[in-house]
Coordinates of C-alpha atoms in Angstrom, one line a residue:
Chain A
X71 CA 16.3 -7.9 -1.9
X72 CA 15.3 -11.2 -3.3
X73 CA 11.7 -11.9 -4.4
X74 CA 11.9 -14.5 -1.7
X75 CA 10.9 -11.7 0.7
X76 CA 7.4 -12.0 -0.8
X77 CA 7.2 -15.7 -0.4
X78 CA 4.5 -17.0 2.0
X79 CA 5.9 -20.6 2.1
X80 CA 5.0 -22.4 5.3
X81 CA 2.7 -19.6 6.5
X82 CA -0.9 -20.2 7.5
X83 CA -3.6 -17.9 6.3
X84 CA -7.3 -17.5 6.9
X85 CA -9.5 -15.6 4.4
X86 CA -13.0 -14.7 5.5
X87 CA -15.5 -13.9 2.8
X88 CA -14.5 -16.0 -0.2
X89 CA -17.9 -16.2 -1.8
X90 CA -17.2 -12.7 -3.3
X91 CA -14.7 -12.4 -6.1
X92 CA -12.1 -10.4 -4.1
X93 CA -12.0 -12.8 -1.2
X94 CA -11.7 -15.7 -3.6
X95 CA -8.9 -14.1 -5.7
X96 CA -7.1 -13.2 -2.5
X97 CA -7.2 -16.8 -1.2
X98 CA -5.7 -18.0 -4.5
X99 CA -3.0 -15.3 -4.6
X100 CA -1.9 -16.3 -1.1
X101 CA -1.8 -20.0 -2.0
X102 CA 0.2 -19.2 -5.2
X103 CA 2.7 -17.3 -3.0
X104 CA 3.1 -20.5 -0.9
X105 CA 0.6 -20.2 2.0
X106 CA -1.7 -22.8 3.4
X107 CA -5.1 -21.2 3.3
X108 CA -8.3 -21.8 5.2
X109 CA -11.3 -20.1 3.6
X110 CA -14.7 -19.1 5.1
X111 CA -17.9 -17.8 3.9
X112 CA -20.2 -15.8 6.1
X113 CA -23.7 -17.0 5.0
X114 CA -25.0 -20.5 5.4
X115 CA -26.6 -20.5 1.9
X116 CA -25.9 -23.3 -0.6
X117 CA -24.4 -20.8 -3.1
X118 CA -21.9 -19.5 -0.6
X119 CA -21.0 -22.9 0.7
X120 CA -20.4 -24.2 -2.8
X121 CA -18.2 -21.2 -3.5
X122 CA -16.1 -21.9 -0.4
X123 CA -15.7 -25.5 -1.3
X124 CA -14.7 -24.7 -4.9
X125 CA -12.1 -22.2 -3.6
X126 CA -10.6 -24.7 -1.2
X127 CA -10.4 -27.2 -4.0
X128 CA -8.5 -24.7 -6.2
X129 CA -6.1 -24.1 -3.2
X130 CA -5.4 -27.8 -3.0
X131 CA -4.9 -28.0 -6.8
X132 CA -2.0 -25.6 -6.2
X133 CA -0.5 -28.2 -3.9
X134 CA -1.4 -26.3 -0.7
X135 CA -3.4 -27.4 2.2
X136 CA -6.7 -25.7 2.8
X137 CA -10.3 -26.2 3.9
X138 CA -13.7 -24.5 3.6
X139 CA -15.7 -23.4 6.5
X140 CA -19.1 -21.6 6.9
X141 CA -18.9 -19.0 9.6
X142 CA -21.4 -17.0 11.5
X143 CA -19.2 -13.9 11.8
X144 CA -21.5 -12.4 14.4
X145 CA -20.9 -15.2 16.9
X146 CA -17.7 -14.9 19.1
X147 CA -17.8 -18.7 19.8
X148 CA -18.1 -19.6 16.1
X149 CA -15.2 -17.3 15.2
X150 CA -13.1 -18.8 18.1
X151 CA -13.9 -22.3 16.8
X152 CA -12.7 -21.4 13.3
X153 CA -9.4 -20.0 14.5
X154 CA -9.0 -23.2 16.6
X155 CA -9.7 -25.3 13.5
X156 CA -7.3 -23.4 11.4
X157 CA -4.5 -23.7 14.0
X158 CA -5.2 -27.4 14.6
X159 CA -5.5 -28.3 10.9
X160 CA -2.9 -26.0 9.2
X161 CA -0.7 -24.7 12.0
X162 CA -0.1 -21.4 13.8
X163 CA -2.2 -18.7 12.1
X164 CA -0.1 -15.8 10.8
X165 CA -2.3 -14.1 8.2
X166 CA -5.9 -13.0 8.6
X167 CA -7.8 -11.4 5.7
X168 CA -11.2 -10.0 6.3
X169 CA -13.0 -9.7 2.9
X170 CA -16.6 -10.3 4.0
X171 CA -19.0 -8.2 2.0
X172 CA -22.7 -7.7 2.4
X173 CA -24.0 -5.3 -0.3
X174 CA -26.8 -3.1 1.0
X175 CA -28.1 0.3 -0.2
X176 CA -31.3 2.1 0.8
X177 CA -32.5 5.5 1.7
X178 CA -31.8 6.0 5.4
X179 CA -35.5 6.7 6.1
X180 CA -36.3 3.2 4.8
X181 CA -33.4 1.5 6.6
X182 CA -34.8 -0.5 9.4
X183 CA -33.0 -0.9 12.7
X184 CA -32.6 -4.6 11.9
X185 CA -31.0 -3.9 8.5
X186 CA -28.7 -1.3 10.1
X187 CA -27.7 -3.7 12.8
X188 CA -27.0 -6.5 10.3
X189 CA -24.8 -4.4 8.0
X190 CA -22.8 -3.1 11.0
X191 CA -22.6 -6.6 12.4
X192 CA -21.3 -8.3 9.3
X193 CA -18.8 -5.6 8.3
X194 CA -17.6 -4.1 11.5
X195 CA -18.4 -6.5 14.4
X196 CA -17.3 -9.4 12.2
X197 CA -13.9 -7.8 11.8
X198 CA -13.6 -7.1 15.5
X199 CA -14.4 -10.7 16.3
X200 CA -12.0 -12.3 13.8
X201 CA -9.2 -9.9 14.8
X202 CA -9.7 -10.6 18.5
X203 CA -9.7 -14.4 18.0
X204 CA -6.8 -14.4 15.5
X205 CA -4.7 -12.3 17.8
X206 CA -4.3 -15.1 20.3
X207 CA -2.0 -17.3 18.1
X208 CA -0.4 -14.2 16.6
X209 CA 0.5 -12.6 20.0
X210 CA 1.8 -16.0 21.2
X211 CA 4.3 -16.2 18.3
X212 CA 4.9 -12.4 18.2
X213 CA 4.1 -12.4 14.5
X214 CA 1.0 -11.7 12.5
X215 CA -0.5 -9.9 9.5
X216 CA -4.1 -8.6 9.4
X217 CA -5.5 -7.2 6.2
X218 CA -9.0 -5.8 6.1
X219 CA -10.4 -5.3 2.7
X220 CA -12.9 -2.4 2.4
X221 CA -14.4 -0.4 -0.4
X222 CA -14.1 3.2 -1.6
X223 CA -17.2 3.8 0.4
X224 CA -15.1 3.6 3.6
X225 CA -13.7 7.0 2.5
X226 CA -16.3 8.6 0.2
X227 CA -20.0 8.8 0.9
X228 CA -22.7 7.7 -1.5
X229 CA -26.4 8.4 -1.4
X230 CA -28.3 5.4 -0.1
X231 CA -25.1 3.9 1.2
X232 CA -25.3 5.3 4.7
X233 CA -25.2 2.0 6.6
X234 CA -22.6 0.5 4.3
X235 CA -20.4 3.6 4.3
X236 CA -20.6 3.9 8.1
X237 CA -19.6 0.3 8.6
X238 CA -16.7 0.4 6.1
X239 CA -15.3 3.7 7.6
X240 CA -15.5 2.0 11.0
X241 CA -13.3 -0.8 9.7
X242 CA -10.7 1.7 8.6
X243 CA -10.3 3.3 12.0
X244 CA -10.5 0.0 13.8
X245 CA -7.5 -0.9 11.6
X246 CA -5.5 2.2 12.7
X247 CA -6.3 1.6 16.4
X248 CA -5.3 -2.0 16.3
X249 CA -2.2 -1.3 14.4
X250 CA -1.0 0.9 17.2
X251 CA -2.1 -1.5 19.9
X252 CA -0.2 -4.4 18.4
X253 CA 2.7 -2.5 16.8
X254 CA 5.3 -3.8 19.3
X255 CA 3.9 -7.2 19.3
X256 CA 4.9 -8.0 15.8
X257 CA 1.4 -7.8 14.3
X258 CA 0.8 -5.4 11.4
X259 CA -2.8 -4.3 10.7
X260 CA -3.6 -2.7 7.4
X261 CA -6.5 -2.1 5.1
X262 CA -6.9 -2.3 1.4
X263 CA -9.4 0.0 -0.1
X264 CA -10.8 -1.7 -3.2
X265 CA -12.0 0.5 -6.0
X266 CA -14.9 -0.5 -8.2
X267 CA -14.3 -4.1 -8.9
X268 CA -15.7 -6.7 -11.4
X269 CA -18.3 -8.9 -9.6
X270 CA -19.3 -6.4 -7.0
X271 CA -22.9 -6.5 -5.9
X272 CA -23.4 -2.8 -6.6
X273 CA -22.5 -3.3 -10.3
X274 CA -25.1 -5.7 -11.5
X275 CA -27.0 -2.9 -13.1
X276 CA -25.5 -2.5 -16.5
X277 CA -26.2 1.2 -17.1
X278 CA -24.8 2.1 -13.7
X279 CA -21.8 0.1 -14.5
X280 CA -21.2 1.8 -17.9
X281 CA -21.7 5.3 -16.3
X282 CA -19.2 4.4 -13.6
X283 CA -16.5 3.1 -16.0
X284 CA -16.7 6.4 -18.0
X285 CA -16.1 8.2 -14.7
X286 CA -13.1 6.1 -13.7
X287 CA -9.6 7.5 -14.7
X288 CA -8.6 3.9 -15.6
X289 CA -11.7 3.5 -17.8
X290 CA -12.1 0.0 -16.5
X291 CA -13.0 -1.8 -13.3
X292 CA -10.5 -3.5 -11.2
X293 CA -10.0 -7.2 -11.6
X294 CA -10.4 -9.0 -8.2
X295 CA -6.9 -10.4 -8.5
X296 CA -5.5 -6.8 -8.5
X297 CA -6.6 -6.6 -4.9
X298 CA -5.4 -10.1 -4.1
X299 CA -1.9 -9.5 -5.3
X300 CA -1.4 -6.5 -2.9
X301 CA -2.6 -8.8 -0.1
X302 CA 0.4 -11.0 -0.8
X303 CA 2.8 -8.1 -0.2
X304 CA 1.0 -7.0 3.0
X305 CA 1.1 -10.7 4.2
X306 CA 4.8 -11.1 3.5
X307 CA 7.9 -10.6 5.7
X308 CA 8.7 -7.8 3.3
X309 CA 6.1 -5.4 4.8
X310 CA 7.1 -5.6 8.5
X311 CA 7.5 -1.8 8.8
X312 CA 4.2 -1.0 7.1
X313 CA 1.3 -0.8 9.6
X314 CA -1.9 1.2 10.3
X315 CA -2.3 2.2 6.6
X316 CA -5.1 2.1 4.1
X317 CA -3.8 1.2 0.6
X318 CA -6.1 2.1 -2.2
X319 CA -6.4 0.0 -5.3
X320 CA -8.8 2.2 -7.1
X321 CA -7.5 3.0 -10.6
X322 CA -7.0 6.6 -9.7
X323 CA -10.6 7.4 -8.8
X324 CA -9.8 8.9 -5.4
X325 CA -7.4 11.3 -7.1
X326 CA -10.0 13.1 -9.0
X327 CA -12.3 15.9 -7.9
Chain B
X250 CA 2.3 -17.3 -14.2
X251 CA 2.4 -17.2 -10.4
X252 CA 2.1 -14.1 -8.3
X253 CA 5.8 -14.1 -7.3
X254 CA 7.0 -14.4 -10.9
X255 CA 4.9 -11.4 -11.9
X256 CA 7.1 -9.3 -9.6
X257 CA 10.0 -9.8 -11.9
X258 CA 11.2 -6.7 -13.8
X259 CA 13.4 -8.6 -16.3
X260 CA 13.9 -6.5 -19.4
X261 CA 12.6 -3.3 -17.8
X262 CA 14.6 -0.1 -17.5
X263 CA 14.4 2.1 -14.3
X264 CA 15.6 5.6 -13.7
X265 CA 16.3 6.4 -10.0
X266 CA 17.1 10.0 -9.1
X267 CA 19.0 10.5 -5.8
X268 CA 20.5 7.1 -6.4
X269 CA 23.9 7.8 -4.8
X270 CA 23.0 6.9 -1.3
X271 CA 20.4 6.0 1.3
X272 CA 17.0 5.1 0.2
X273 CA 17.7 5.8 -3.5
X274 CA 20.5 3.4 -3.5
X275 CA 18.5 0.7 -1.6
X276 CA 15.6 1.0 -4.1
X277 CA 18.0 0.9 -7.1
X278 CA 19.5 -2.3 -5.8
X279 CA 16.1 -3.8 -5.1
X280 CA 14.9 -3.0 -8.7
X281 CA 18.2 -4.6 -10.0
X282 CA 17.6 -7.7 -7.8
X283 CA 14.1 -8.0 -9.3
X284 CA 15.7 -7.9 -12.8
X285 CA 15.6 -4.3 -14.0
X286 CA 18.4 -2.4 -15.7
X287 CA 19.1 0.8 -13.8
X288 CA 20.0 4.4 -14.6
X289 CA 21.5 5.9 -11.4
X290 CA 21.1 9.7 -11.5
X291 CA 22.3 12.1 -8.8
X292 CA 24.6 15.1 -8.6
X293 CA 27.7 13.4 -7.1
X294 CA 29.4 11.2 -9.7
X295 CA 31.5 9.2 -7.2
X296 CA 28.4 8.1 -5.3
X297 CA 26.4 7.0 -8.3
X298 CA 29.5 5.1 -9.6
X299 CA 29.4 3.2 -6.3
X300 CA 25.7 2.4 -6.8
X301 CA 26.5 1.4 -10.4
X302 CA 29.2 -1.0 -9.2
X303 CA 26.7 -2.6 -6.8
X304 CA 24.0 -2.9 -9.5
X305 CA 26.5 -4.5 -12.0
X306 CA 27.6 -7.0 -9.3
X307 CA 24.0 -8.2 -9.5
X308 CA 24.4 -8.9 -13.1
X309 CA 22.4 -5.9 -14.4
X310 CA 23.5 -3.1 -16.6
X311 CA 23.7 0.3 -15.0
X312 CA 24.3 3.8 -16.4
X313 CA 25.5 6.4 -13.9
X314 CA 24.7 9.9 -15.1
X315 CA 25.6 12.9 -13.0
X316 CA 22.4 14.9 -13.0
X317 CA 21.1 18.0 -11.2
X318 CA 17.3 17.5 -11.3
X319 CA 16.8 21.2 -10.9
X320 CA 18.4 21.8 -14.3
X321 CA 15.8 20.8 -16.9
X322 CA 18.4 20.6 -19.7
X323 CA 20.5 18.2 -17.6
X324 CA 17.3 16.1 -17.0
X325 CA 16.5 16.0 -20.7
X326 CA 20.1 14.9 -21.5
X327 CA 19.9 12.2 -18.8
X328 CA 16.7 10.8 -20.3
X329 CA 18.2 11.0 -23.9
X330 CA 21.2 9.1 -22.7
X331 CA 19.0 6.4 -21.2
X332 CA 17.1 6.0 -24.5
X333 CA 20.4 5.9 -26.4
X334 CA 21.7 3.1 -24.1
X335 CA 18.6 1.0 -23.4
X336 CA 16.0 2.2 -25.9
X337 CA 13.2 2.4 -23.4
X338 CA 12.1 3.6 -19.9
X339 CA 9.6 1.6 -17.9
X340 CA 10.1 2.9 -14.4
X341 CA 10.9 6.4 -13.1
X342 CA 11.5 6.9 -9.3
X343 CA 11.7 10.5 -8.3
X344 CA 13.7 10.1 -5.1
X345 CA 16.0 13.2 -5.2
X346 CA 15.2 15.7 -2.6
X347 CA 16.3 17.2 0.7
X348 CA 14.9 18.9 3.7
X349 CA 17.8 21.0 4.8
X350 CA 17.2 24.2 2.9
X351 CA 15.6 26.6 5.4
X352 CA 15.1 23.8 7.9
X353 CA 14.1 24.6 11.5
X354 CA 13.7 28.4 11.0
X355 CA 10.8 30.7 11.8
X356 CA 9.1 31.8 8.6
X357 CA 10.5 35.3 8.7
X358 CA 14.1 34.0 8.7
X359 CA 13.8 31.9 5.5
X360 CA 15.5 33.6 2.5
X361 CA 14.1 33.7 -1.0
X362 CA 17.1 31.5 -2.0
X363 CA 16.4 28.8 0.6
X364 CA 12.8 28.6 -0.4
X365 CA 13.5 28.4 -4.1
X366 CA 16.3 25.9 -3.9
X367 CA 14.3 23.6 -1.7
X368 CA 11.1 23.7 -3.8
X369 CA 13.2 23.2 -7.0
X370 CA 14.9 20.1 -5.8
X371 CA 11.9 18.5 -4.1
X372 CA 9.1 19.4 -6.5
X373 CA 10.3 21.0 -9.7
X374 CA 12.9 18.3 -10.3
X375 CA 10.1 15.6 -10.2
X376 CA 8.2 17.7 -12.8
X377 CA 11.2 18.0 -15.1
X378 CA 11.8 14.2 -14.9
X379 CA 8.2 13.3 -15.5
X380 CA 7.9 15.7 -18.4
X381 CA 11.0 14.2 -20.0
X382 CA 10.1 10.6 -19.4
X383 CA 6.4 10.5 -20.1
X384 CA 6.6 10.7 -24.0
X385 CA 8.7 7.5 -23.9
X386 CA 6.2 5.7 -21.6
X387 CA 3.3 6.8 -23.8
X388 CA 5.1 5.5 -26.9
X389 CA 5.8 2.2 -25.2
X390 CA 2.2 1.8 -24.1
X391 CA 2.6 2.4 -20.4
X392 CA 4.9 2.9 -17.5
X393 CA 5.4 3.3 -13.7
X394 CA 6.2 6.6 -11.9
X395 CA 7.0 6.3 -8.2
X396 CA 7.5 9.6 -6.3
X397 CA 9.0 9.7 -2.8
X398 CA 7.1 11.9 -0.4
X399 CA 7.4 12.2 3.3
X400 CA 5.3 12.3 6.5
X401 CA 5.8 16.0 6.1
X402 CA 3.8 15.8 2.9
X403 CA 0.7 15.0 4.9
X404 CA 1.4 16.6 8.3
X405 CA 3.3 19.7 9.5
X406 CA 6.0 20.1 12.1
X407 CA 7.4 23.1 14.0
X408 CA 9.4 25.5 12.0
X409 CA 9.3 23.6 8.8
X410 CA 7.8 25.3 5.7
X411 CA 9.7 24.5 2.5
X412 CA 9.9 20.7 2.8
X413 CA 6.3 20.2 4.1
X414 CA 5.0 22.4 1.2
X415 CA 7.1 20.7 -1.5
X416 CA 6.3 17.2 -0.4
X417 CA 2.6 18.0 -0.2
X418 CA 2.8 19.5 -3.6
X419 CA 4.5 16.3 -4.9
X420 CA 1.5 14.3 -3.6
X421 CA -1.1 16.3 -5.6
X422 CA 1.2 16.5 -8.6
X423 CA 1.3 12.7 -8.6
X424 CA -2.5 12.5 -8.3
X425 CA -2.8 14.8 -11.3
X426 CA -0.5 12.4 -13.3
X427 CA -2.5 9.4 -12.2
X428 CA -5.7 11.0 -13.2
X429 CA -4.5 12.2 -16.6
X430 CA -2.5 9.2 -17.8
X431 CA -4.4 6.3 -16.3
X432 CA -6.1 5.6 -19.6
X433 CA -2.6 5.3 -21.2
X434 CA -1.6 2.6 -18.7
X435 CA 0.8 4.9 -16.8
X436 CA 0.5 4.4 -13.0
X437 CA 1.8 7.2 -10.8
X438 CA 2.1 6.5 -7.0
X439 CA 3.9 7.7 -4.0
X440 CA 5.9 6.0 -1.3
X441 CA 5.9 7.8 2.0
X442 CA 8.9 6.6 4.0
X443 CA 8.9 7.2 7.7
X444 CA 12.1 7.6 9.7
X445 CA 15.1 5.9 8.1
X446 CA 18.4 6.9 9.8
X447 CA 20.6 4.9 7.3
X448 CA 22.7 3.6 10.2
X449 CA 23.9 7.1 11.0
X450 CA 24.4 7.3 14.7
X451 CA 23.7 11.0 14.9
X452 CA 20.3 10.6 13.1
X453 CA 19.5 7.5 15.3
X454 CA 20.2 9.7 18.3
X455 CA 18.1 12.6 17.0
X456 CA 15.1 10.2 16.6
X457 CA 15.9 8.6 20.0
X458 CA 16.3 5.2 18.5
X459 CA 12.8 5.3 17.2
X460 CA 11.1 5.0 20.6
X461 CA 8.2 7.3 19.5
X462 CA 7.5 5.1 16.4
X463 CA 4.7 2.7 17.2
X464 CA 6.6 -0.4 16.1
X465 CA 9.5 0.8 18.4
X466 CA 12.2 1.1 15.8
X467 CA 13.1 3.2 12.7
X468 CA 13.1 1.8 9.2
X469 CA 15.9 -0.1 7.5
X470 CA 16.8 1.2 4.1
X471 CA 16.4 -2.3 2.5
X472 CA 12.8 -2.4 3.7
X473 CA 11.8 0.1 1.1
X474 CA 13.0 -2.2 -1.7
X475 CA 10.1 -4.7 -1.8
X476 CA 7.5 -1.9 -1.9
X477 CA 9.3 -0.1 -4.7
X478 CA 9.5 -3.4 -6.7
X479 CA 5.8 -4.0 -6.1
X480 CA 4.9 -0.6 -7.4
X481 CA 7.2 -1.0 -10.4
X482 CA 5.8 -4.4 -11.3
X483 CA 2.7 -5.5 -13.2
X484 CA 1.1 -6.5 -9.9
X485 CA 0.2 -2.9 -9.2
X486 CA -1.7 -2.2 -12.4
X487 CA -4.8 -0.8 -10.7
X488 CA -3.0 1.1 -8.0
X489 CA -2.8 4.7 -9.2
X490 CA -2.5 8.0 -7.4
X491 CA -2.0 6.2 -4.1
X492 CA 0.2 7.3 -1.1
X493 CA 1.7 4.2 0.5
X494 CA 3.2 4.9 3.8
X495 CA 6.0 2.7 5.1
X496 CA 6.6 4.2 8.5
X497 CA 6.0 1.8 11.4
X498 CA 2.5 3.1 12.2
X499 CA 3.3 6.7 13.2
X500 CA 0.7 8.3 10.9
X501 CA -2.2 6.1 12.1
X502 CA -2.3 7.9 15.5
X503 CA 0.2 10.7 15.4
X504 CA 3.3 10.7 17.5
X505 CA 1.7 11.2 20.8
X506 CA 3.8 10.4 23.9
X507 CA 1.0 8.6 25.7
X508 CA 1.3 5.3 23.9
X509 CA -1.5 3.1 25.2
X510 CA -4.6 4.8 26.6
X511 CA -5.4 3.9 30.2
X512 CA -8.1 1.3 30.5
X513 CA -11.5 3.1 31.0
X514 CA -14.3 0.6 31.8
X515 CA -17.9 1.3 30.8
X516 CA -19.6 2.6 33.9
X517 CA -22.8 4.1 32.6
X518 CA -25.6 3.6 35.2
X519 CA -23.2 3.1 38.1
X520 CA -23.0 5.6 40.9

């Protein structure tokens, strides 16, 4: 094996959710490995749009092509249009990364139907829509890589996390079902379960953060790039036989009681 | 430094048990390609000598040490010889194992000896190797342990007891290592390979060419290499206690013969 097996040269990728640190780090890791990368954010706020543009600029600074896009992940037409733009601007789409994240935590009794619907829409329906739209160019070429980034809360429950946990767990089993559906069509579908990571919305509270770090076997949070680097392997030709899996990057936290 | 350069294992020393053939040899060669020096350990000297020749052809040093991993004294000597030759151990791959002892027998037909021999080679051997290697990793400030489990470590099959028990034990042994040595920068993970017939026509026939595997084919030995390199490299510094399955999708749904479900349209409210 040569390290060439990990190279993404001349491959086209789309990363959805680059306003959060994991999405951003993933986009840059893919570009470093050689891919042309389109990046999208999922909220039309100034902060998110600025983050997407900064990310696209960093991609171009690595001598790759790329562009920033603001996406309504709940609109099938908008998602189709982004896939079209990616194919037209960068070439046949081979790698899709879903890293959209909408932090939300509330007691269930206080969670309104609108909040529940929005969390499910962004996390779960958004992944359904991007996978469906991206599958068109992937099935045409008989080659594709889909990587869905979720959190530990897709596997473990957390008080006040009901909507978020349900949505993330949904993505994990969507990943398994799609992996089987497209197994013979050359598309692999996998998930990365990110542990507690620097920059996560849940960790802005300092005392919660310190308490958590003490509990982690690694005694430190993940760096966003530690998730992004694994995306490179899952996006490469080297991982053709790996599909339908959840790969945990959690510093050992799922290993403990 | 770019992401691809960080995969390089230049200057690192890897011990591979079961290195004489199949997946062990493929992983040893992949580690060598990525830059590591290799210690090839297995029982059969002729086979590890062959692996060593292939490693050296890649420009890396290789020590071939005949080792029975079920003999803790032999394991300790192998580790001592590694330190004497290279001065360090960065990567340990516990790949030695085998499913044949007591295979395909009803429980009451399995002898004490078959059970003990099987558990020893698949589980106790990994414990002996980890116990001998860990002090060196701790002294060096970290290391990588990669244990090879099996689909039978997470699921059961008809008339299979020893192997399914040993491989499941190996998974939780690895989690215990991950939990206890994470702070010391040791990462312990598992690779779960699916069906790899190693170009053996009999095995290929036994698995019917891989037609029950979702991707429609069995694995190729060399496909294990990149995953092994990734888990041995600095890129996997936060992956710890994980089981990474490279098996063509079989575990995602189970090997059911139905394949695609028939299309069932939503019909609620209709007569």
